[in-house]
PDB file of C-alpha atoms in Angstrom:
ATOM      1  CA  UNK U   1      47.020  24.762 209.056  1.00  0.00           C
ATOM      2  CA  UNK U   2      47.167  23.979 212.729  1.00  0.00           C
ATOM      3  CA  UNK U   3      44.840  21.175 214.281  1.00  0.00           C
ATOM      4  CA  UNK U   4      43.066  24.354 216.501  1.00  0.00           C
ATOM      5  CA  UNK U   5      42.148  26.560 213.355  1.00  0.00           C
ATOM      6  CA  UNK U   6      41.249  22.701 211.250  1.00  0.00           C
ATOM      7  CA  UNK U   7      38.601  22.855 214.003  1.00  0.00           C
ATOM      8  CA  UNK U   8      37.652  26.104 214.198  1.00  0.00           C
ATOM      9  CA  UNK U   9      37.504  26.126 210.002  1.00  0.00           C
ATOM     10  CA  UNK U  10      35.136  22.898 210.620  1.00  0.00           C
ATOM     11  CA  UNK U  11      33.079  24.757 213.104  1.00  0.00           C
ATOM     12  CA  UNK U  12      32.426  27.965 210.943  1.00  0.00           C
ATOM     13  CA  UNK U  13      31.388  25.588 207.998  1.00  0.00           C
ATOM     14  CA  UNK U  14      29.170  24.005 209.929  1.00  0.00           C
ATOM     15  CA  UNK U  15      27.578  27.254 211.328  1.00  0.00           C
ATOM     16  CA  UNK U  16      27.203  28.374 207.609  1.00  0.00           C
ATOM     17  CA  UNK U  17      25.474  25.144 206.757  1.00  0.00           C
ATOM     18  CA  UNK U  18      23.094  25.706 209.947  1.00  0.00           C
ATOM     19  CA  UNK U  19      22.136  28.532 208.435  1.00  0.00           C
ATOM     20  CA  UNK U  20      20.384  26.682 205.471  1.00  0.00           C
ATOM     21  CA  UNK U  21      18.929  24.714 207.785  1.00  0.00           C
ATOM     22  CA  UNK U  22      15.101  24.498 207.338  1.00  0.00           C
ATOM     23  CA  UNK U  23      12.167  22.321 209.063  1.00  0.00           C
ATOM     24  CA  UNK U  24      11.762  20.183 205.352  1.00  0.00           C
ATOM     25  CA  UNK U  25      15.387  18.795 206.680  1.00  0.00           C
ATOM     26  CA  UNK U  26      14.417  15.539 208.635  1.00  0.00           C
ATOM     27  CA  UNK U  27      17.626  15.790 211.092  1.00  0.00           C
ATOM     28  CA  UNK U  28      16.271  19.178 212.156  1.00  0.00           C
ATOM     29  CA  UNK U  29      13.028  19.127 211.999  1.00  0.00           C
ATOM     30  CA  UNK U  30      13.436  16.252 214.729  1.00  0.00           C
ATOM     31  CA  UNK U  31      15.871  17.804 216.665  1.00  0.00           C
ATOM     32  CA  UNK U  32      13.049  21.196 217.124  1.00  0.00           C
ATOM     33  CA  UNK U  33      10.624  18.569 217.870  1.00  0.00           C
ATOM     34  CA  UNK U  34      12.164  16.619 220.722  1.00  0.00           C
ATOM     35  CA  UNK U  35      10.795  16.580 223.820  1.00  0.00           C
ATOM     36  CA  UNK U  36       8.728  19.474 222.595  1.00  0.00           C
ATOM     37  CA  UNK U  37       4.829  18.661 222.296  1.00  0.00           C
ATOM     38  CA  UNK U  38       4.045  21.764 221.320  1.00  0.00           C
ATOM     39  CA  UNK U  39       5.352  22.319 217.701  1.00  0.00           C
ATOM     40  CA  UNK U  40       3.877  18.774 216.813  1.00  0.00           C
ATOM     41  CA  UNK U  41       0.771  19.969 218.011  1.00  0.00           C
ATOM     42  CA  UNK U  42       0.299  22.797 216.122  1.00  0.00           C
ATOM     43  CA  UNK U  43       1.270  20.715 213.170  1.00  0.00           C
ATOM     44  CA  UNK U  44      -0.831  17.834 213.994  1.00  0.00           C
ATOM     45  CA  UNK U  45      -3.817  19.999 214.471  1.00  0.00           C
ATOM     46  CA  UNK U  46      -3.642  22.350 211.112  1.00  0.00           C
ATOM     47  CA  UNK U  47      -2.944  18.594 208.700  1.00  0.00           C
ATOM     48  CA  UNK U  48      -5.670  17.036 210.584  1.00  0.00           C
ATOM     49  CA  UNK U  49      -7.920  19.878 210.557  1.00  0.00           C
ATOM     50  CA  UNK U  50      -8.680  18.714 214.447  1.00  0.00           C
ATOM     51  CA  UNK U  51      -8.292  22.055 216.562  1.00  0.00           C
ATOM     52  CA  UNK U  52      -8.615  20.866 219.932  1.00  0.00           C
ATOM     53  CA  UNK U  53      -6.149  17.698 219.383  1.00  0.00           C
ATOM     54  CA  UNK U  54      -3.853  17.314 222.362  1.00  0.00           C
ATOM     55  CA  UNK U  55      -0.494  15.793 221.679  1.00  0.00           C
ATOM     56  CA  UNK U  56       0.391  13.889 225.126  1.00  0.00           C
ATOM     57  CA  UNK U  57       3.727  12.718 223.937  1.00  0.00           C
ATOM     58  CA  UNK U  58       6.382  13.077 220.966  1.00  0.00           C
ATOM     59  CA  UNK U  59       9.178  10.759 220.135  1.00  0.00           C
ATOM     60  CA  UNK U  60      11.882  11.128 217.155  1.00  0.00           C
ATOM     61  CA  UNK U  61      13.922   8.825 215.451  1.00  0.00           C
ATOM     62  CA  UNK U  62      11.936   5.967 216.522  1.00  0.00           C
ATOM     63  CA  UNK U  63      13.257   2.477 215.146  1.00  0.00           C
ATOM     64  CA  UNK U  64      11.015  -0.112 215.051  1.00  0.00           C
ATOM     65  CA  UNK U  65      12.229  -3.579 214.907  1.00  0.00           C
ATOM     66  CA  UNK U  66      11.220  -6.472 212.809  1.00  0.00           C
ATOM     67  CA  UNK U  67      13.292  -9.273 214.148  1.00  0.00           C
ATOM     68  CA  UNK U  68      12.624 -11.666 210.443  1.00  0.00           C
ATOM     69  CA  UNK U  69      12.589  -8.691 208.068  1.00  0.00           C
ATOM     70  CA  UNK U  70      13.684  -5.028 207.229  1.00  0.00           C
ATOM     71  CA  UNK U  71      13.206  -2.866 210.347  1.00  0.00           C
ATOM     72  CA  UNK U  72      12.013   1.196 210.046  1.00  0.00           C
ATOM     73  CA  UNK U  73      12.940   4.688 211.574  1.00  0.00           C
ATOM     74  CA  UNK U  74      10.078   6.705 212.122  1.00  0.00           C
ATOM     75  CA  UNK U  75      11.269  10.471 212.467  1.00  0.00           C
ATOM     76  CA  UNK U  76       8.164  11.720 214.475  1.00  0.00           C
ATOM     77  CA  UNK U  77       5.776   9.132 216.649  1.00  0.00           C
ATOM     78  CA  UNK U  78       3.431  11.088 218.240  1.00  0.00           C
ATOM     79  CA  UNK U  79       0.531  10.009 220.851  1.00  0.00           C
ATOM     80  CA  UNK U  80      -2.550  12.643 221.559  1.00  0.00           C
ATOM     81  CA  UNK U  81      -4.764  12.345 224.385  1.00  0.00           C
ATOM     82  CA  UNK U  82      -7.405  10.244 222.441  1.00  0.00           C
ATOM     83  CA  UNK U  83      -5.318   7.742 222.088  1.00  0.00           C
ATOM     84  CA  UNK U  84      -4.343   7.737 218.368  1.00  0.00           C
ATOM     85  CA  UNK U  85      -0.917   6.975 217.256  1.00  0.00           C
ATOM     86  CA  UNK U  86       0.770   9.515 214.610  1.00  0.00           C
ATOM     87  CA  UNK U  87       3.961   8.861 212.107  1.00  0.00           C
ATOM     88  CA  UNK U  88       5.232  11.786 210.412  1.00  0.00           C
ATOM     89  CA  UNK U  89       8.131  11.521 208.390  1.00  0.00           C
ATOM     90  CA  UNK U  90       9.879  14.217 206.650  1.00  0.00           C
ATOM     91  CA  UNK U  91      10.981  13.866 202.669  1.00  0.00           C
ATOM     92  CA  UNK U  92      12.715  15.727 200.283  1.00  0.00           C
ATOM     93  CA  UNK U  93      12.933  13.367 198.242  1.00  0.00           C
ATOM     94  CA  UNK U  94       9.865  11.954 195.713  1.00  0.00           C
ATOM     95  CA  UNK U  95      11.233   8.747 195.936  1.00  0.00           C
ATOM     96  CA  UNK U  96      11.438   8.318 199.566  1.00  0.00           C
ATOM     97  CA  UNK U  97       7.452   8.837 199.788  1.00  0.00           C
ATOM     98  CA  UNK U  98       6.805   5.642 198.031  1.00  0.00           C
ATOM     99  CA  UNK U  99       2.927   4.697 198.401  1.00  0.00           C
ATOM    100  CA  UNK U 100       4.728   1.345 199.206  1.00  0.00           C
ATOM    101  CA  UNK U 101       6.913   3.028 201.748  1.00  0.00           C
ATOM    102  CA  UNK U 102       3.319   4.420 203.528  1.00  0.00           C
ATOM    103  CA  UNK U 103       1.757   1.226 203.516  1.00  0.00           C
ATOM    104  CA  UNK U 104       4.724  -0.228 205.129  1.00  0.00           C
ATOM    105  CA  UNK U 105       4.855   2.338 208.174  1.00  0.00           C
ATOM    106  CA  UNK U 106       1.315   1.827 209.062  1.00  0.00           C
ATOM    107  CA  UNK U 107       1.429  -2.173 208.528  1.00  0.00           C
ATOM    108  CA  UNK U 108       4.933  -1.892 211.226  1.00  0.00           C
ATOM    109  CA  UNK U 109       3.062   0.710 213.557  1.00  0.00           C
ATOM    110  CA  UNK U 110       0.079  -1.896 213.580  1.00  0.00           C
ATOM    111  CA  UNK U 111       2.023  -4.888 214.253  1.00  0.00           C
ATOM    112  CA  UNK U 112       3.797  -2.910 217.838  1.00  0.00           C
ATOM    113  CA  UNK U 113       0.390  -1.917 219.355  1.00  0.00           C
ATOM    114  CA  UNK U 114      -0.769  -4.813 220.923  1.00  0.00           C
ATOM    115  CA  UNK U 115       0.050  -6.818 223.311  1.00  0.00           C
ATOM    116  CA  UNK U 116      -0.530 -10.741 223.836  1.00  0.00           C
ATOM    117  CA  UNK U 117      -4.033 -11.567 224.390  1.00  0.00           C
ATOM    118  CA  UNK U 118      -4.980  -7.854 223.526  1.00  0.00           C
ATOM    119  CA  UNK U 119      -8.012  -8.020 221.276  1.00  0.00           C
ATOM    120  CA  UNK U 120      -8.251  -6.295 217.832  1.00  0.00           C
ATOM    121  CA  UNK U 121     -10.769  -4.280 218.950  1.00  0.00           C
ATOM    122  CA  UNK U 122      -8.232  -2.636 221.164  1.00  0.00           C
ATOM    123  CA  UNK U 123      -5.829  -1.103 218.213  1.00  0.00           C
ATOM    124  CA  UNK U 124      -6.073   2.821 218.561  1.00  0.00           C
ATOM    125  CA  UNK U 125      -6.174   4.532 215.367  1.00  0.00           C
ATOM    126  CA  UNK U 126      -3.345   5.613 213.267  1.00  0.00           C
ATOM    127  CA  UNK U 127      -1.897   8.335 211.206  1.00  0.00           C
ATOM    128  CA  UNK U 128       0.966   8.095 208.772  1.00  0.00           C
ATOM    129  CA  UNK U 129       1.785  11.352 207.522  1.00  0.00           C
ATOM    130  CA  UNK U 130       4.076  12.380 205.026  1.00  0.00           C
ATOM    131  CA  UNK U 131       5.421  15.670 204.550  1.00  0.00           C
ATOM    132  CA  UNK U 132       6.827  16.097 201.064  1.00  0.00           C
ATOM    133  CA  UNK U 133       8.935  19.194 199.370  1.00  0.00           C
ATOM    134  CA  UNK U 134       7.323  18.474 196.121  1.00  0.00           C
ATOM    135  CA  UNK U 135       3.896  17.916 195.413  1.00  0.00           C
ATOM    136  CA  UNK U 136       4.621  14.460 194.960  1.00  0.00           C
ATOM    137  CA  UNK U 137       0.914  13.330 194.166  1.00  0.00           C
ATOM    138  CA  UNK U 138       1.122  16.183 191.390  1.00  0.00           C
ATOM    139  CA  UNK U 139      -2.908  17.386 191.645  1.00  0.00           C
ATOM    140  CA  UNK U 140      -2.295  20.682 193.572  1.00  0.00           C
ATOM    141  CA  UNK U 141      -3.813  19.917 196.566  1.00  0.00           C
ATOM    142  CA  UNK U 142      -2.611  21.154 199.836  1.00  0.00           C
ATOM    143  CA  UNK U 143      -3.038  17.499 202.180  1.00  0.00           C
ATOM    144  CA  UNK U 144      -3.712  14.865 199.858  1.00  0.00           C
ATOM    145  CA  UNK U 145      -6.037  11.776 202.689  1.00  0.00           C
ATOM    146  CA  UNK U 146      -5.991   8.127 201.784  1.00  0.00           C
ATOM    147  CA  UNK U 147      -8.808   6.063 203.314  1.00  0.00           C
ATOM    148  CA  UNK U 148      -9.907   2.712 202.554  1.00  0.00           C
ATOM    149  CA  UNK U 149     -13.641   1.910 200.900  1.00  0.00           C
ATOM    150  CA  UNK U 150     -16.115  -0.814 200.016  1.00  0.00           C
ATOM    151  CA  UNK U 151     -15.759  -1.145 195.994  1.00  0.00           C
ATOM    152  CA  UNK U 152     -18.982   0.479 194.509  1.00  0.00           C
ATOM    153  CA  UNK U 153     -20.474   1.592 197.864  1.00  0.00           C
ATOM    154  CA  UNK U 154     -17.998   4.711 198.642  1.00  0.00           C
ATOM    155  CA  UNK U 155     -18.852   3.222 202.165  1.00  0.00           C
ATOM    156  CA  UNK U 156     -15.862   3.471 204.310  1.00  0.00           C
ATOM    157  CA  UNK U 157     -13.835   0.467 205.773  1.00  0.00           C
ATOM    158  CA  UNK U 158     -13.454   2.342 209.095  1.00  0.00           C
ATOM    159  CA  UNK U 159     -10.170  -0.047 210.194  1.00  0.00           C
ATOM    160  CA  UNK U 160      -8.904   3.290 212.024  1.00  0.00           C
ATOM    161  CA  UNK U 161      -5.775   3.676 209.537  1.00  0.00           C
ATOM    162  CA  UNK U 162      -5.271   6.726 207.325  1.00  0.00           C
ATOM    163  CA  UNK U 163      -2.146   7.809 205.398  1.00  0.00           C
ATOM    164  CA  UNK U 164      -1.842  11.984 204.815  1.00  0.00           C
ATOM    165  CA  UNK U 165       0.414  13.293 201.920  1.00  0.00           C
ATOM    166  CA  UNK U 166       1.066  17.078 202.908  1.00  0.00           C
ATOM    167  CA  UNK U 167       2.559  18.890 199.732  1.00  0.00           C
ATOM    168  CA  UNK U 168       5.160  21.290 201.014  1.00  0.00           C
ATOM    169  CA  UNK U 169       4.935  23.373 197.669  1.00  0.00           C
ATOM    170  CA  UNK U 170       1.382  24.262 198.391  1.00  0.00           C
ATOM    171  CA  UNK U 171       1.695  28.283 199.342  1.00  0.00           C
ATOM    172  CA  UNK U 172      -1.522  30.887 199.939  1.00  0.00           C
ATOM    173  CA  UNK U 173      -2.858  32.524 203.260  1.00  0.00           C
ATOM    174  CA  UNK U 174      -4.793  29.337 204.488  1.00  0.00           C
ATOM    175  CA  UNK U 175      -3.545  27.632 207.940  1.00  0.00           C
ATOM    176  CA  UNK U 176      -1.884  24.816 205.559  1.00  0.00           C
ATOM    177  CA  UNK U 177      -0.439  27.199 203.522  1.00  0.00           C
ATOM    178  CA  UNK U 178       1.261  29.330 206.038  1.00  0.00           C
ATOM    179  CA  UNK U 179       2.481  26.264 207.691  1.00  0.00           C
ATOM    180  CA  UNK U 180       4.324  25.071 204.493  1.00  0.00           C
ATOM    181  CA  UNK U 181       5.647  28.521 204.354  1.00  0.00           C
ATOM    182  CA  UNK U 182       7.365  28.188 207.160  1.00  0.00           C
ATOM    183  CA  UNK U 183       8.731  24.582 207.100  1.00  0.00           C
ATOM    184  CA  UNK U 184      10.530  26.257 204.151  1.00  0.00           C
ATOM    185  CA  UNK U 185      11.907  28.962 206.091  1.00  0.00           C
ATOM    186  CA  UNK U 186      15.676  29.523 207.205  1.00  0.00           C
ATOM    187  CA  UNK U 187      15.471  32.472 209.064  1.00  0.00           C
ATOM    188  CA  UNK U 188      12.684  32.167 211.637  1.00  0.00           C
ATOM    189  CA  UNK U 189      12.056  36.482 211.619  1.00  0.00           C
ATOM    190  CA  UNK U 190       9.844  35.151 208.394  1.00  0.00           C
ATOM    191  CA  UNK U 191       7.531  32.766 209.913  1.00  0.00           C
ATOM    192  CA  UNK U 192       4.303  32.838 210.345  1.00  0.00           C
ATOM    193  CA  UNK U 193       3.857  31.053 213.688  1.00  0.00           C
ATOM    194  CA  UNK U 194       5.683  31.855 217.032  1.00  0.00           C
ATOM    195  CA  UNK U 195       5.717  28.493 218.679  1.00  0.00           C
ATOM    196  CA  UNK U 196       7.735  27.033 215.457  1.00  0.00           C
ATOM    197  CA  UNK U 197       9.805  30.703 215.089  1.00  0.00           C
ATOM    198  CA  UNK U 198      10.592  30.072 218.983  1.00  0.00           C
ATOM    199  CA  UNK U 199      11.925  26.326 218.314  1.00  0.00           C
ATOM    200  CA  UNK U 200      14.054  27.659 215.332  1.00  0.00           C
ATOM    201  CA  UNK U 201      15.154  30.905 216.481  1.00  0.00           C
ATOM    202  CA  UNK U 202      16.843  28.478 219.688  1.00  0.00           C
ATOM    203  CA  UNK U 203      18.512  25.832 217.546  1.00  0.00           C
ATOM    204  CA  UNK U 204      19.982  28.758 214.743  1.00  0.00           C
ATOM    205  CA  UNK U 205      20.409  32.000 217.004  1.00  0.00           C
ATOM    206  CA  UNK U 206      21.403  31.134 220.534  1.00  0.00           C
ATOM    207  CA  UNK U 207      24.587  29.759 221.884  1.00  0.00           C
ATOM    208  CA  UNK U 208      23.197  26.540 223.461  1.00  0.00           C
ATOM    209  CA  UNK U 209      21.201  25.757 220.452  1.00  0.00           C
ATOM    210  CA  UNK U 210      23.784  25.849 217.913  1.00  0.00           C
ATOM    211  CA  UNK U 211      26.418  23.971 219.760  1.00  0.00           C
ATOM    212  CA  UNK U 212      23.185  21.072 220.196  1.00  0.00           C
ATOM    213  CA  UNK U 213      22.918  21.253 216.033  1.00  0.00           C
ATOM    214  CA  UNK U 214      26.810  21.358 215.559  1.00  0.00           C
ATOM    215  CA  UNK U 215      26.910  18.268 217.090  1.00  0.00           C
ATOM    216  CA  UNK U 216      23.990  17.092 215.051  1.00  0.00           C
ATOM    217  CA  UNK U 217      26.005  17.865 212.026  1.00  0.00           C
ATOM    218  CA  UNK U 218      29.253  16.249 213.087  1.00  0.00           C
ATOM    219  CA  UNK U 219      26.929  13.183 213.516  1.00  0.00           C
ATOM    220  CA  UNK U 220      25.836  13.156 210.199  1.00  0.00           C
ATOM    221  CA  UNK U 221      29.453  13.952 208.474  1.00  0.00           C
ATOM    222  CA  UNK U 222      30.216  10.570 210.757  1.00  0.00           C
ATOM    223  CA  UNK U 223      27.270   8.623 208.963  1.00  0.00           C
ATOM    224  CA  UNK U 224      28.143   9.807 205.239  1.00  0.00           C
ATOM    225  CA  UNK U 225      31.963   8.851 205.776  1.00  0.00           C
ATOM    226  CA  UNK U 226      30.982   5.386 207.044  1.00  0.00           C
ATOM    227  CA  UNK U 227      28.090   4.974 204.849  1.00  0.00           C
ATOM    228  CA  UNK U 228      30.815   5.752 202.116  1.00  0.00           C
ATOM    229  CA  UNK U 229      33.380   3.428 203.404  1.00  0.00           C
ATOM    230  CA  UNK U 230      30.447   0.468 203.199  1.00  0.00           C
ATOM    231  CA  UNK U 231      29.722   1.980 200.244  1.00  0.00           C
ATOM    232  CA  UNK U 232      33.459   1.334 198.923  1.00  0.00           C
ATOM    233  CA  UNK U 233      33.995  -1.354 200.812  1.00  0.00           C
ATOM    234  CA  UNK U 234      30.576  -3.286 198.454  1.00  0.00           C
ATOM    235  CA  UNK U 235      32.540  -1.726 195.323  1.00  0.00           C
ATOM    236  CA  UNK U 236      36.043  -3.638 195.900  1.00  0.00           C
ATOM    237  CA  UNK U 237      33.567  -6.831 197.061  1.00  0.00           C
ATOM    238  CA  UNK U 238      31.730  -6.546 193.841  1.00  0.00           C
ATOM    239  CA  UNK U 239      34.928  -6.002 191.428  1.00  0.00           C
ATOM    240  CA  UNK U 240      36.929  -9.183 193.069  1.00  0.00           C
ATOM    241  CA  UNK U 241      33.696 -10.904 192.553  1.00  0.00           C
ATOM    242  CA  UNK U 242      33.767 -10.193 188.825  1.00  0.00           C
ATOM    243  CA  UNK U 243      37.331 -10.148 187.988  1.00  0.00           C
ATOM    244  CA  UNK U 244      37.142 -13.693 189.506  1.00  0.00           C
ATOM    245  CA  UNK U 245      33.709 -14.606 187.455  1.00  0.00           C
ATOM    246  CA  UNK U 246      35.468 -13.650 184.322  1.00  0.00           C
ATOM    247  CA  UNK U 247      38.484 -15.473 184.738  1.00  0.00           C
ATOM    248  CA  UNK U 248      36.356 -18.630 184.808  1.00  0.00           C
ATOM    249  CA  UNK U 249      38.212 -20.528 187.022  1.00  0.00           C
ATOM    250  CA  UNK U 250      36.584 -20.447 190.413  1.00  0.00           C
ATOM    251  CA  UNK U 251      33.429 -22.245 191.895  1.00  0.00           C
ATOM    252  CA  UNK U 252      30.680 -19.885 192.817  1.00  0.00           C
ATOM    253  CA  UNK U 253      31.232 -20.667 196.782  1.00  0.00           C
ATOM    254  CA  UNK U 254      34.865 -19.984 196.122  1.00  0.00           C
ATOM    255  CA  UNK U 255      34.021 -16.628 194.916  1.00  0.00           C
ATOM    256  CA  UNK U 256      31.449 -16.188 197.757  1.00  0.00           C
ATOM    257  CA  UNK U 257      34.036 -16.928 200.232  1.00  0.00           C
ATOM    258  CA  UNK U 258      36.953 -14.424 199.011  1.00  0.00           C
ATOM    259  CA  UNK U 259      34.702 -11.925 198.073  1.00  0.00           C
ATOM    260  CA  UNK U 260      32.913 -11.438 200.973  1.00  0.00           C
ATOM    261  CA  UNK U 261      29.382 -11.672 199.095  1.00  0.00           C
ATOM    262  CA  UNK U 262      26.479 -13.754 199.754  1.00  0.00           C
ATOM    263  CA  UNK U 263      26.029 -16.977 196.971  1.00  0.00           C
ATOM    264  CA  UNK U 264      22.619 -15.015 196.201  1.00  0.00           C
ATOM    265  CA  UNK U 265      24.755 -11.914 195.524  1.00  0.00           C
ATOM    266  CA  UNK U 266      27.269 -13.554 193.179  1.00  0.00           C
ATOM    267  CA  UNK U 267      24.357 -15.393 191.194  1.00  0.00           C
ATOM    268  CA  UNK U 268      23.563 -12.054 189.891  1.00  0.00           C
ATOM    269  CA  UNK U 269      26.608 -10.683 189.552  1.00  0.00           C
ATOM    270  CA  UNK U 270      26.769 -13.645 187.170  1.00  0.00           C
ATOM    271  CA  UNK U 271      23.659 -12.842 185.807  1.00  0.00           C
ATOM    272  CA  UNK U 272      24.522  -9.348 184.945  1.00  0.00           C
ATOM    273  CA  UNK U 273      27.628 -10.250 183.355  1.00  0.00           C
ATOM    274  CA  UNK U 274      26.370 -13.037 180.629  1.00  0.00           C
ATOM    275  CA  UNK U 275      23.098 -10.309 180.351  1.00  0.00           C
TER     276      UNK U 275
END
């Protein structure tokens, strides 16, 4: 096969996989919703059960940065015109929508809203939203809201924070319903609303669109080969690291040194092994 139909093979492939494409799939979901206040919106204002919320601006793939300890990607950060600061994250997978993983987002969304000398008075009110494939909560509700209260009062805290599960599953003729219906969808002829159809119906059907997700999807074949080289890469680290622990002969900061692993990491290599 020639280098010129290796491409063009690669390109059908990833048209085919395009197809299958659906808003539940983070990369894009976030792609439809860049630059595009409109979608999140709609969204925003069926989950929130707000109708005249006004989204004023819409960033994806935000990192956030904690310069001591483990940093976050937010897929959606979304401002409306109230002021109030909205996460939503897309997950397919129950695991990724940890209740730890929630508290997290809102704690590193808190700690980038203020400024020095801002007062605490001043921090707008947040939203971390989670849109989930399964119902991951597993009562059957449609939006599943988290809000802090006094023990034995049922008064609220009213700190401003609130954490939404949205359970993708949920299906009947309701706003939320619909809505999960059509982050579902592959083929946007099926969906329910237009401005989402419109966004979908770009990136699947027309040229310019496409070629924008094609390149999305190169991307990501880009990540999973070199997340799979690190991936190998830790695998040949770990197995010098216990070849050498069994032979018995070598100091654990000689083993840290040719292996490549941290002291920390070889200590429970160690571990594991006399377990």
């Amino acid at each position: 096969m020639t280098a010129r139909e290796t491409i063009e093979r690669k390109h059908q492939e990833d048209l085919q996989r395009l197809k299958g494409f659906r808003l539940l799939d983070d990369d894009f979901l976030t792609k439809c919703f860049e630059g595009d206040t409109a979608c999140i919106q709609l969204v925003l204002r069926i989950v929130l059960e707000i109708p005249d919320l006004v989204v004023v601006d819409v960033r994806t793939q935000v990192f956030v940065e904690n310069l001591l300890n483990r940093s976050i990607r937010l897929d959606i950060l979304a401002t409306d015109s109230a002021g109030r600061k909205i996460n939503v994250e897309i997950q397919r997978s129950d695991k990724g929508a940890g209740r730890k993983r929630a508290r997290y987002n809102s704690g590193m969304m808190d700690a980038n809203l203020l400024q020095k000398g801002e007062d605490f008075d001043q921090l707008p009110e947040t939203y971390v939203i989670f849109i989930t494939e399964h119902d991951v909560i597993g009562k059957g509700q449609a939006v599943y809201r988290v809000e802090r209260y006094f023990a034995g009062t049922n008064e609220p805290f009213g700190d401003g924070s609130h954490i939404l599960y949205v359970n993708g599953a949920y299906r009947d003729d309701s706003p939320i319903g619909k809505l999960m219906h059509d982050f579902s969808c592959t083929e946007a002829s099926e969906m329910h609303y237009a401005v989402l159809a419109e966004r979908v119906r770009y990136f699947k059907e027309s040229k310019e669109g496409s070629a924008i997700m094609c390149k999305v999807i190169e991307d990501m074949r880009r990540e999973e080969r070199e997340e799979g080289r690190q991936e190998g890469r830790q695998e040949n680290m770990n197995a010098i690291a216990r070849r050498m622990l069994t032979a018995g002969r070598y100091a654990l900061e000689e083993i840290a040194e040719i292996s490549g692993l941290s002291l920390d990491e070889v200590r429970k290599l160690q571990g594991a092994q006399g377990a």
